[in-house]
PDB file of C-alpha atoms and ligand atoms in Angstrom:
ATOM      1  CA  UNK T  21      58.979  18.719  39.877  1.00 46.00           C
ATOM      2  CA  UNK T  22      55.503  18.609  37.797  1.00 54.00           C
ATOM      3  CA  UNK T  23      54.276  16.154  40.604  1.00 52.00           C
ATOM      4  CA  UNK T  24      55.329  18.863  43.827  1.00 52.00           C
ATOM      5  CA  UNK T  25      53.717  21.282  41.788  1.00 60.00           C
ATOM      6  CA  UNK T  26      50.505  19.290  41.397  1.00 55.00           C
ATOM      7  CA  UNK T  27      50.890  19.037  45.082  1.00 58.00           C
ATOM      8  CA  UNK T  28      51.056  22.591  46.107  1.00 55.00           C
ATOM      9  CA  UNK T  29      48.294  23.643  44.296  1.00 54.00           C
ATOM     10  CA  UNK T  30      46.424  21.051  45.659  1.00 52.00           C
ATOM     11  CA  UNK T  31      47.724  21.754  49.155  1.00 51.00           C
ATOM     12  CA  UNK T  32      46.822  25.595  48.446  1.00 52.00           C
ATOM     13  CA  UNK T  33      43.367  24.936  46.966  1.00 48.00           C
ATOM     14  CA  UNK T  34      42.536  22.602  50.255  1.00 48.00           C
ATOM     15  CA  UNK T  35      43.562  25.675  52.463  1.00 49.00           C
ATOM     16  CA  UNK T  36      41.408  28.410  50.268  1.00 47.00           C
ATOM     17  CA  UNK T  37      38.476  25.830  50.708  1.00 47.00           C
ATOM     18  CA  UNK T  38      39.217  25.728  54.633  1.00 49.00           C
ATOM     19  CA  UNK T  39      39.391  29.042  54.851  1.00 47.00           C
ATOM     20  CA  UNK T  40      35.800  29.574  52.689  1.00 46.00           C
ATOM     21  CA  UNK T  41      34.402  27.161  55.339  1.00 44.00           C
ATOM     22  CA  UNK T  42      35.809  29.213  58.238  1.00 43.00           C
ATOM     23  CA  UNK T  43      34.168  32.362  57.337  1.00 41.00           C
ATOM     24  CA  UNK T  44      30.806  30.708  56.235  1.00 42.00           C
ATOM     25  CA  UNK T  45      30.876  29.479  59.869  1.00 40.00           C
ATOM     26  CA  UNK T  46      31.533  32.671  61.116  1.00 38.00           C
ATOM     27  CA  UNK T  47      28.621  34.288  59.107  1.00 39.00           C
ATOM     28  CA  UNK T  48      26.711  31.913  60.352  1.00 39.00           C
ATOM     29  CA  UNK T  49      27.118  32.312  64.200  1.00 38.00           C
ATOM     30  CA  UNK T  50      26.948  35.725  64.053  1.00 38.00           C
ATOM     31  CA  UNK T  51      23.158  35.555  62.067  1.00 39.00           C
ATOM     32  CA  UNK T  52      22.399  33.642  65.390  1.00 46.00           C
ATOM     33  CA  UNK T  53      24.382  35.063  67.931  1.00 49.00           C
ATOM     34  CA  UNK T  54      24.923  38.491  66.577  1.00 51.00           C
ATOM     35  CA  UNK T  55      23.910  41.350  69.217  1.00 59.00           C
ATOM     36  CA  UNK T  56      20.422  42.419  69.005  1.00 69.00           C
ATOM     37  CA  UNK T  57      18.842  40.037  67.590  1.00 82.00           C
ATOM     38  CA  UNK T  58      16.843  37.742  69.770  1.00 90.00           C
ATOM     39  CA  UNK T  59      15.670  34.204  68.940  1.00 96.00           C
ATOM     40  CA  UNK T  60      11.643  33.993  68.870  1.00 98.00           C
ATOM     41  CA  UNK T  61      10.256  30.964  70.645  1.00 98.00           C
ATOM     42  CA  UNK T  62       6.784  29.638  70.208  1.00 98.00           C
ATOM     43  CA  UNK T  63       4.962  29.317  73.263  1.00 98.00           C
ATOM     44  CA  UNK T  64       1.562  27.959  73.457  1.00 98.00           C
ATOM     45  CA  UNK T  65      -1.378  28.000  76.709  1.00 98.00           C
ATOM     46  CA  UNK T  66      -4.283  26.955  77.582  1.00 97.00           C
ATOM     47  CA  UNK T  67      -6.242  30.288  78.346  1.00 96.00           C
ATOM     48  CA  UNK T  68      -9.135  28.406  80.925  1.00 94.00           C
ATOM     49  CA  UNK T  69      -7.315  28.897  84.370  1.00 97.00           C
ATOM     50  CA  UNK T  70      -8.087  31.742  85.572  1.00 97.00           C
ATOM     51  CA  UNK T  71      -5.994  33.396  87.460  1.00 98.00           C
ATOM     52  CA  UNK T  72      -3.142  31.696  85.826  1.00 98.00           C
ATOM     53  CA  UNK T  73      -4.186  32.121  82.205  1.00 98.00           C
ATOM     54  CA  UNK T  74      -7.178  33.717  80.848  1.00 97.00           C
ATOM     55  CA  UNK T  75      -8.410  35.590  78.137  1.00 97.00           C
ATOM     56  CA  UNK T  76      -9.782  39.373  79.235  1.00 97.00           C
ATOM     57  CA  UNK T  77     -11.660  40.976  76.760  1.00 96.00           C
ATOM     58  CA  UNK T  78      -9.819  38.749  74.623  1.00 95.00           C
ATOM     59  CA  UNK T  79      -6.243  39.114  75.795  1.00 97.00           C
ATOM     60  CA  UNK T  80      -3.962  36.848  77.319  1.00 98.00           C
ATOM     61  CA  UNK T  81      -3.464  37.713  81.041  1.00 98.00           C
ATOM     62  CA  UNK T  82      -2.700  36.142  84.531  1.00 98.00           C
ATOM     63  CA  UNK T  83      -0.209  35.116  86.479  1.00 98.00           C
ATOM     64  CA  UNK T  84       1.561  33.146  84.076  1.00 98.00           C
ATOM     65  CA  UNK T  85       1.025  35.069  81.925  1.00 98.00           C
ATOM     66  CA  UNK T  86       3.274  37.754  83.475  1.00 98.00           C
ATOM     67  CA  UNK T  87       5.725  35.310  84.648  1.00 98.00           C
ATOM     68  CA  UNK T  88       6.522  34.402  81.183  1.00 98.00           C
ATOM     69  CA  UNK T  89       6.626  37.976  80.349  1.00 98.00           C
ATOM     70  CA  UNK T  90       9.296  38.455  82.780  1.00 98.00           C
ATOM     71  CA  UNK T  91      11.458  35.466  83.023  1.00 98.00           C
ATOM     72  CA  UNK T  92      11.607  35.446  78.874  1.00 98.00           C
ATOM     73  CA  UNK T  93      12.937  39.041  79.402  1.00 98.00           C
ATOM     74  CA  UNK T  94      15.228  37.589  81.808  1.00 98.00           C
ATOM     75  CA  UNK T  95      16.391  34.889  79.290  1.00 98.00           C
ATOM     76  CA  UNK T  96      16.460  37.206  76.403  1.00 97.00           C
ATOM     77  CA  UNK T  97      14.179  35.365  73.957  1.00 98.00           C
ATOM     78  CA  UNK T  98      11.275  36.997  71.897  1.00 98.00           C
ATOM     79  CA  UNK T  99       8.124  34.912  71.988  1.00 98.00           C
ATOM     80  CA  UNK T 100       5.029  34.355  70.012  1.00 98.00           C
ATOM     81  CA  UNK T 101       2.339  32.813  72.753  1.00 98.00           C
ATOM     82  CA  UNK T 102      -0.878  31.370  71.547  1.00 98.00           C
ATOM     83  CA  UNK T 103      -3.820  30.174  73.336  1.00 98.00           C
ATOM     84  CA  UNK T 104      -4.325  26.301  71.875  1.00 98.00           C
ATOM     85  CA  UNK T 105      -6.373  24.638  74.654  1.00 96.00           C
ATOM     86  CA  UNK T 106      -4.811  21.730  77.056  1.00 97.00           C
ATOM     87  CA  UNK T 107      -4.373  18.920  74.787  1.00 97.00           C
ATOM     88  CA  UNK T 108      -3.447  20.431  71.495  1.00 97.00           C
ATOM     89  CA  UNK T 109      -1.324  22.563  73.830  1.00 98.00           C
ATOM     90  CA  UNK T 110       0.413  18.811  75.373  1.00 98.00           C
ATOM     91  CA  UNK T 111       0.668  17.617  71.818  1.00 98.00           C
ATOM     92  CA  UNK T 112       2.257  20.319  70.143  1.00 97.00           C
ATOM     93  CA  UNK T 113       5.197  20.645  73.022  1.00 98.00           C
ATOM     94  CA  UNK T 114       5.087  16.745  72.834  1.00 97.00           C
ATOM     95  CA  UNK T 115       5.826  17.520  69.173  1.00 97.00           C
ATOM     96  CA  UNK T 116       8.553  19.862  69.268  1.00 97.00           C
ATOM     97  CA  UNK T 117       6.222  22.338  67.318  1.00 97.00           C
ATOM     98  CA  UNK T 118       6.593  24.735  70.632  1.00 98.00           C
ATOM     99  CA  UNK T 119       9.164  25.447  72.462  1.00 98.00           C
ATOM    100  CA  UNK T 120       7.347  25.448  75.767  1.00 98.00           C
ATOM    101  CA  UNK T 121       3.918  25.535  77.378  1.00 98.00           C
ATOM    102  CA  UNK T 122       2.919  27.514  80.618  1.00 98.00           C
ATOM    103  CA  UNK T 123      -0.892  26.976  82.272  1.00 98.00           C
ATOM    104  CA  UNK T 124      -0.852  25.337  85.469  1.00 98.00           C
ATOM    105  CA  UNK T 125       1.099  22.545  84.182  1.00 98.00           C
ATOM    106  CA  UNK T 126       1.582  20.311  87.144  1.00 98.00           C
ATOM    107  CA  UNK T 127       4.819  18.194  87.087  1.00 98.00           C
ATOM    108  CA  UNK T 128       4.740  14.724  87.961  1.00 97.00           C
ATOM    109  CA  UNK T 129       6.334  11.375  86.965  1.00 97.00           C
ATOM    110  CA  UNK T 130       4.111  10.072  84.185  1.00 97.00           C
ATOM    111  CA  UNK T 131       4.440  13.733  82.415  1.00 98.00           C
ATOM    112  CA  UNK T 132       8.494  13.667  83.294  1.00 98.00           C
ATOM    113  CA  UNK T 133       8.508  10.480  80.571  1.00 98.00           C
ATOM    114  CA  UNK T 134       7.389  12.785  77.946  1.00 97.00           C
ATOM    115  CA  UNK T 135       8.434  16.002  78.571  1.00 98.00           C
ATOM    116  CA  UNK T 136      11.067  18.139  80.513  1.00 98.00           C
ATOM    117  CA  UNK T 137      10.530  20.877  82.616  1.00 98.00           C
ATOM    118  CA  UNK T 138      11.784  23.760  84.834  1.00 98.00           C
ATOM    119  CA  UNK T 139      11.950  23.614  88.018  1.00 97.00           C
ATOM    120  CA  UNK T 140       8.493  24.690  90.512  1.00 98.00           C
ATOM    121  CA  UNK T 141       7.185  27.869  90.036  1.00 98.00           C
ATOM    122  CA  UNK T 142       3.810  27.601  92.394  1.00 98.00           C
ATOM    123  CA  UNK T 143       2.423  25.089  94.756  1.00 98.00           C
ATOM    124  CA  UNK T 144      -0.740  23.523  94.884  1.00 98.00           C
ATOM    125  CA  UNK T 145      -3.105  21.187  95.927  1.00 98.00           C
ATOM    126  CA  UNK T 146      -6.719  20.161  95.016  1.00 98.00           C
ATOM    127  CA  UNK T 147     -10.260  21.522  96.159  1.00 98.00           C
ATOM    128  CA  UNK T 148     -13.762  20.380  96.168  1.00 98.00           C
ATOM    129  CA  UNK T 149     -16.250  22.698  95.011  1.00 98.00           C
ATOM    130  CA  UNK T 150     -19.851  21.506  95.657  1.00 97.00           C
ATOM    131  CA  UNK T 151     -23.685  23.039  95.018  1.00 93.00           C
ATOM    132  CA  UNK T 152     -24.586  24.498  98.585  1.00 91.00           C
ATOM    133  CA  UNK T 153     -26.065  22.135 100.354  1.00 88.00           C
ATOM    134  CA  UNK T 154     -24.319  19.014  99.292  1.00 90.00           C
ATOM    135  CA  UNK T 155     -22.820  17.118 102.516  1.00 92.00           C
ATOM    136  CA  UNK T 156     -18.926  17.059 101.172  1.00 96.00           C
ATOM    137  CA  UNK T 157     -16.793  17.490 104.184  1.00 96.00           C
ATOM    138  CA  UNK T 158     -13.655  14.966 102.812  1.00 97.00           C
ATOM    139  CA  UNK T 159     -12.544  14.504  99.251  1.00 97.00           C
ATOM    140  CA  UNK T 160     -13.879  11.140 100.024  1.00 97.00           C
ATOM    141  CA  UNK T 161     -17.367  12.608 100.349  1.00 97.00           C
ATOM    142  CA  UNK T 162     -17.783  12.683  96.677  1.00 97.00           C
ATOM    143  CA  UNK T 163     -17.262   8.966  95.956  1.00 95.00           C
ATOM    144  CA  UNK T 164     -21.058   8.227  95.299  1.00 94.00           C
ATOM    145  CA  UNK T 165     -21.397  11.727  93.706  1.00 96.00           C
ATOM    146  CA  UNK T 166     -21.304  12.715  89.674  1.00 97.00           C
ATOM    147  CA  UNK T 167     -18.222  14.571  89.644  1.00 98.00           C
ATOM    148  CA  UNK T 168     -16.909  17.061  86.765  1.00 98.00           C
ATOM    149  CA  UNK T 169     -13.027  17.126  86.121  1.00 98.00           C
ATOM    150  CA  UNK T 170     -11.019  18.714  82.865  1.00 98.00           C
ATOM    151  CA  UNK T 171      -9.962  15.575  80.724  1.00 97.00           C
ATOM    152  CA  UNK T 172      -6.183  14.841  81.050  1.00 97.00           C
ATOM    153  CA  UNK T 173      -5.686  16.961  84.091  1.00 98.00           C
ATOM    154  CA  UNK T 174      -4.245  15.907  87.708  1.00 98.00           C
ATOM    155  CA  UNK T 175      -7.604  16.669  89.100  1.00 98.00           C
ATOM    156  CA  UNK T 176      -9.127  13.980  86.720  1.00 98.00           C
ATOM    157  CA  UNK T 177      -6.876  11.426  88.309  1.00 97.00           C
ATOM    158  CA  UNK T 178      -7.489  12.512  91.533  1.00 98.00           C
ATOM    159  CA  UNK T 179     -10.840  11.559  91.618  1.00 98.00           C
ATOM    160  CA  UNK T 180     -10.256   8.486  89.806  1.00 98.00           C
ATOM    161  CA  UNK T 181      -8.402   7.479  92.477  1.00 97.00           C
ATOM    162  CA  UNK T 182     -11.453   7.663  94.577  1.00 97.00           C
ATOM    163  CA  UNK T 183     -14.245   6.829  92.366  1.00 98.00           C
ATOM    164  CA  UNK T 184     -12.381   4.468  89.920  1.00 97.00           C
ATOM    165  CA  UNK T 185     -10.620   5.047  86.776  1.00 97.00           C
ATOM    166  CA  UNK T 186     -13.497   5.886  83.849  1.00 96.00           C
ATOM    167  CA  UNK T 187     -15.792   5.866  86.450  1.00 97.00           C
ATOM    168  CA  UNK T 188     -19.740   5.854  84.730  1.00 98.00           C
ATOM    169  CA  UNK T 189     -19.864   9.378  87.393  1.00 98.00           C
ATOM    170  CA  UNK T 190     -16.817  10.800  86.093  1.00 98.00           C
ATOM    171  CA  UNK T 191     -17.753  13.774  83.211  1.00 98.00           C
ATOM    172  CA  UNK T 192     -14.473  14.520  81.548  1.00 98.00           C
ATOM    173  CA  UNK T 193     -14.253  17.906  79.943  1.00 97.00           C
ATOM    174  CA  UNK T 194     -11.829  19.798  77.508  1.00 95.00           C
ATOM    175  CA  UNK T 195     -11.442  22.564  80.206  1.00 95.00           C
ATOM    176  CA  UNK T 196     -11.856  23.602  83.463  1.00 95.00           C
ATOM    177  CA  UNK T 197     -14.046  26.311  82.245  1.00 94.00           C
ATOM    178  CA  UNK T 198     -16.779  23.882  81.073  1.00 95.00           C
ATOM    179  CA  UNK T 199     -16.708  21.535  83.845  1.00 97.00           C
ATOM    180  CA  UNK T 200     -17.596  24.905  86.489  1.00 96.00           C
ATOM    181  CA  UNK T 201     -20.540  25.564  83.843  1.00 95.00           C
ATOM    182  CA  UNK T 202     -22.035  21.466  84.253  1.00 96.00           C
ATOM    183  CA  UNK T 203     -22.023  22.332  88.017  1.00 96.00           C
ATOM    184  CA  UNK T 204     -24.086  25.570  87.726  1.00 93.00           C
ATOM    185  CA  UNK T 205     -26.269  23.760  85.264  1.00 93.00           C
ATOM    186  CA  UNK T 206     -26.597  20.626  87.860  1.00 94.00           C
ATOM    187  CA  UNK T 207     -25.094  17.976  84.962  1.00 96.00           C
ATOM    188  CA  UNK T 208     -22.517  17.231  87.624  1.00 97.00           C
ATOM    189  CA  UNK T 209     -22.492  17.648  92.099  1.00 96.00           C
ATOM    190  CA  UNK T 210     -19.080  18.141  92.423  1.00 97.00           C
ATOM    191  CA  UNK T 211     -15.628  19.594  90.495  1.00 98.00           C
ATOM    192  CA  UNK T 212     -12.439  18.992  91.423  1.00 98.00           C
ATOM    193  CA  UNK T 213      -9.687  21.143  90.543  1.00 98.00           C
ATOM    194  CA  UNK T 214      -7.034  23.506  91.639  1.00 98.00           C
ATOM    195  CA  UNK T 215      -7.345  24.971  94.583  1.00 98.00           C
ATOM    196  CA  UNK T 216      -6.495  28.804  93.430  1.00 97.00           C
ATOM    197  CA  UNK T 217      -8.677  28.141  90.297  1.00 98.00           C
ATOM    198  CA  UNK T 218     -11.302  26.815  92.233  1.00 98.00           C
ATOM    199  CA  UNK T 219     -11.086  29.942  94.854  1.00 97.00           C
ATOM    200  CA  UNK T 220     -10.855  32.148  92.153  1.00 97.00           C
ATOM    201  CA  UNK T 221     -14.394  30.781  90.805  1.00 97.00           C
ATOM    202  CA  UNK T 222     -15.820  30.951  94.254  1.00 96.00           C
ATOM    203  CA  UNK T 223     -15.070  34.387  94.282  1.00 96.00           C
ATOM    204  CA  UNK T 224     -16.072  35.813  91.251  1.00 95.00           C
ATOM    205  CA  UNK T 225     -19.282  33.610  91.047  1.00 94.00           C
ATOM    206  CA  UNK T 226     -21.261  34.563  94.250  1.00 93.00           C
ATOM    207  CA  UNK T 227     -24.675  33.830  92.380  1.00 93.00           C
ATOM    208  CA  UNK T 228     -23.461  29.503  91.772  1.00 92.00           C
ATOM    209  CA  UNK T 229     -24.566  29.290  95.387  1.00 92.00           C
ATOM    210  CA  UNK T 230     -21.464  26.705  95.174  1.00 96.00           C
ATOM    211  CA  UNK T 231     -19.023  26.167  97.992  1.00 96.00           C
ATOM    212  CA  UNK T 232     -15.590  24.265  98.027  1.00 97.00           C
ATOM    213  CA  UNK T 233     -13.675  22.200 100.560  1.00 98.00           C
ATOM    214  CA  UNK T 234     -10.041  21.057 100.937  1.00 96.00           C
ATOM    215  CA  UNK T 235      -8.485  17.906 102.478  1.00 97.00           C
ATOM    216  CA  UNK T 236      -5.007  17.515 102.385  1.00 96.00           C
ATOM    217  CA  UNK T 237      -5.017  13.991 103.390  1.00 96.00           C
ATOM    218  CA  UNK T 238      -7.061  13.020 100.288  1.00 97.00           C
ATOM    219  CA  UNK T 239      -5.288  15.615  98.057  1.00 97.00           C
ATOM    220  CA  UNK T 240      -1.950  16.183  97.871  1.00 95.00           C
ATOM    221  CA  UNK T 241       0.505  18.771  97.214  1.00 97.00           C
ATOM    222  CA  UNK T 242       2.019  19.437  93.628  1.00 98.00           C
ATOM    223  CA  UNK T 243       3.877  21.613  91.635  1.00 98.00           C
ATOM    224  CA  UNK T 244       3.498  23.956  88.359  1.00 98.00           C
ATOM    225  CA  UNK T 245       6.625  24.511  85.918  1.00 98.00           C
ATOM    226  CA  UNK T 246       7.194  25.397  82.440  1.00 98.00           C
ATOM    227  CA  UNK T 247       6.632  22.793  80.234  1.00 98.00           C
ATOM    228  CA  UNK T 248       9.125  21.779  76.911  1.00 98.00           C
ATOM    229  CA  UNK T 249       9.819  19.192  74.566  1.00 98.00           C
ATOM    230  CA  UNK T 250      12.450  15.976  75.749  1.00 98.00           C
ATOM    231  CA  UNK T 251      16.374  17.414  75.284  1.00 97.00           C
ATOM    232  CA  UNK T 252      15.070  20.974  74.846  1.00 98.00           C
ATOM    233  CA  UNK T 253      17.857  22.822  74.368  1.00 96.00           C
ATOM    234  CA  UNK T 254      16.451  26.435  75.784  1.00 97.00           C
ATOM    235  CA  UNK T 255      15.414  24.708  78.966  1.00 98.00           C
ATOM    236  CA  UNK T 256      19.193  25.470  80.536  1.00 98.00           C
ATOM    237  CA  UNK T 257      18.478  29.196  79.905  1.00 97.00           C
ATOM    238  CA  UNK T 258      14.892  29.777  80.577  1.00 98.00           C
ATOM    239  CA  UNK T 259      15.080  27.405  83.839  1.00 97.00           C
ATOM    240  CA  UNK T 260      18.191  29.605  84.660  1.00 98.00           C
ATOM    241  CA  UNK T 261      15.803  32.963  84.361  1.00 98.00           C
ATOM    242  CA  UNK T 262      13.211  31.539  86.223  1.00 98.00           C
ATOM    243  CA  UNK T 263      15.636  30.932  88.663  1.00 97.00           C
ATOM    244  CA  UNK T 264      16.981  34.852  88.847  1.00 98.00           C
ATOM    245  CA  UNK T 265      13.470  36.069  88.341  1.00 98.00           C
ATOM    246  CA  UNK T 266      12.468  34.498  91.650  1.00 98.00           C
ATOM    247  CA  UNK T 267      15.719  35.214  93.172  1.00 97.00           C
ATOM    248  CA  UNK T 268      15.691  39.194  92.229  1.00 97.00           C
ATOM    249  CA  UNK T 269      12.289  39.764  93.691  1.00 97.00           C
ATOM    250  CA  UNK T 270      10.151  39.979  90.514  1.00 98.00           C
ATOM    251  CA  UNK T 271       8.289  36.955  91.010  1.00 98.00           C
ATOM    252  CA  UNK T 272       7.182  38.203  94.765  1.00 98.00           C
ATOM    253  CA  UNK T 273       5.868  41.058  92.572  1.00 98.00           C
ATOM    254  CA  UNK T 274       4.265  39.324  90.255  1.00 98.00           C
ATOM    255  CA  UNK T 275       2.697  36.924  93.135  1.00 98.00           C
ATOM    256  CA  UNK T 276       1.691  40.345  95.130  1.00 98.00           C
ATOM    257  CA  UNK T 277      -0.218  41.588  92.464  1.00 98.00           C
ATOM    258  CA  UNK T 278      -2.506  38.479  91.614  1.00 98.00           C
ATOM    259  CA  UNK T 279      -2.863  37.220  95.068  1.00 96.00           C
ATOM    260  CA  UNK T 280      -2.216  39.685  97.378  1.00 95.00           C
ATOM    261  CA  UNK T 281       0.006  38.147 100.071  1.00 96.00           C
ATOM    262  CA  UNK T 282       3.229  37.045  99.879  1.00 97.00           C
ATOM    263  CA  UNK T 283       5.272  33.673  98.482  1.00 97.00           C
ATOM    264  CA  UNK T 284       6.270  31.396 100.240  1.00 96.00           C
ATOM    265  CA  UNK T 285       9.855  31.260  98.346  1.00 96.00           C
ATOM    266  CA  UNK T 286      11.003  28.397 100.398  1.00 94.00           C
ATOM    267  CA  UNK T 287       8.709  25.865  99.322  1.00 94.00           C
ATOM    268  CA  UNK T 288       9.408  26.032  95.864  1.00 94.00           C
ATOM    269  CA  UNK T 289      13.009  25.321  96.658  1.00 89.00           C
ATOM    270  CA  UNK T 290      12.062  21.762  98.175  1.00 67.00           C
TER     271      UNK T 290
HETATM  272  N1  LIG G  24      -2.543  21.566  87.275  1.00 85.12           N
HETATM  273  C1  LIG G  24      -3.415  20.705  86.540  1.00 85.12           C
HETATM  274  C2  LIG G  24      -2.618  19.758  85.677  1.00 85.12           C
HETATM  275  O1  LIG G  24      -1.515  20.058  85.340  1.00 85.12           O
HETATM  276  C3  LIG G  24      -4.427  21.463  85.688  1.00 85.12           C
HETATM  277  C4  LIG G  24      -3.805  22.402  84.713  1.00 85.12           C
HETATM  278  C5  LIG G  24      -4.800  23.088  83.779  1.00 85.12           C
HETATM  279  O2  LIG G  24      -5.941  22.704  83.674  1.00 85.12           O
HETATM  280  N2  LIG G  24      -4.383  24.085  83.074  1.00 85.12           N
HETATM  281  O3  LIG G  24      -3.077  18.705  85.330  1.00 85.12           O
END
């Protein structure tokens, strides 16, 4: 009799304990899940590609810029973005210390073994942009040329594929930015970098007396996405935004606004 006794309060303690763990757990989802309250993701860019992302009158803007904006409304996450630079911005989504990255980031294989990302948001290909003058008809044209390209970048590997990897012409710099400013100051004959960077630059710097050239058989075609950490777990949701956001016409909006034409939609589904 003692010993059943023993046993039911035992029994009853275990189920008061079971039941103090239920409504922890319940507390707990609803701090996370409850109804307004949105989870705040860390987002970090690189704020030297213009039009993407660039600082005006020191504020964040471009076309990424209001991408983000609107597929992070989409998702329903608060963010905090902040303007690191390219490879403090790699290293701290390598990291896990952001929860994405958005600047231009082409996707490609080698970057696919360190990092996941969404699916294409915006083709594009490389450009040559060249001191007037300067007899640069191919990309191949620039082979016996000193040519400036922003360290760690796809451009920097495209022309290391023509000159030779750490080529003694190659000037590597921490951003696109400064690698425009060596070819105004004649350190370097040539850039290479994104096409709608480089036309941008083109554009808005009539006095470089600088023109730019594409060749599609020396450069090829690539593709931006959002950038996050390996097994990210708001990938599924922020990929899934990006996805309506395009789908509900607020990207064409977006694109309409910074370039002026339309999107072509259909390439970013191949
Ligand atoms: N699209 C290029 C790359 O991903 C350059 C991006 C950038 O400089 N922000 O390498």
């Amino acid at each position: 009799m003692n010993k059943l006794s023993f046993k039911g309060i035992v029994l009853f303690l275990l189920v008061v304990l079971a039941a103090c763990g239920t409504s922890n757990n319940e507390e707990q989802s609803e701090g996370t899940n409850g109804t307004d309250e949105k989870q705040t993701l860390s987002v970090v860019t690189e704020a030297g590609f213009m039009p993407f992302t660039y600082l005006d009158k020191g504020e964040l803007v471009g076309f990424d810029i209001d991408l983000l904006a609107a597929v992070m409304e989409e998702a329903g996450y608060d963010y905090k973005l902040e303007n690191v630079g390219w490879d403090a911005m790699l290293l701290s989504v390598e990291d896990g210390k952001a929860d994405l990255a958005i600047a231009g980031i082409t996707v490609n294989e080698d970057r696919k073994e360190s990092y996941d990302f969404s699916s294409p948001y915006f083709e594009s290909t490389h450009k040559v942009v060249f001191r007037e003058g300067e007899n640069i008809t191919s990309g191949q044209d620039i082979k016996d040329l000193k040519v400036g390209v922003q360290a760690g970048t796809t451009g920097a590997e495209a022309v290391e594929k023509i000159l030779g990897k750490n080529h003694e012409y190659i000037s590597k710099y921490d951003s696109n930015t400064l690698a425009l400013m060596s070819l105004q100051s004649g350190d370097v004959d040539a850039v290479v970098t994104d096409n709608v960077v480089a036309d941008e630059y083109v554009a808005n710097n009539p006095e470089a007396n600088v023109e730019m050239i594409t060749d599609p058989e020396t450069f090829e075609s690539e593709f931006y996405g959002i950038m996050f950490p390996k097994g990210s777990e708001v990938k599924a949701d922020i990929d899934a935004a990006l996805q309506t956001v395009i789908e509900n016409g607020t990207y064409t909006e977006i694109y309409q606004e910074w370039f002026g034409a339309e999107p072509d939609l259909e390439a970013l589904t191949q």
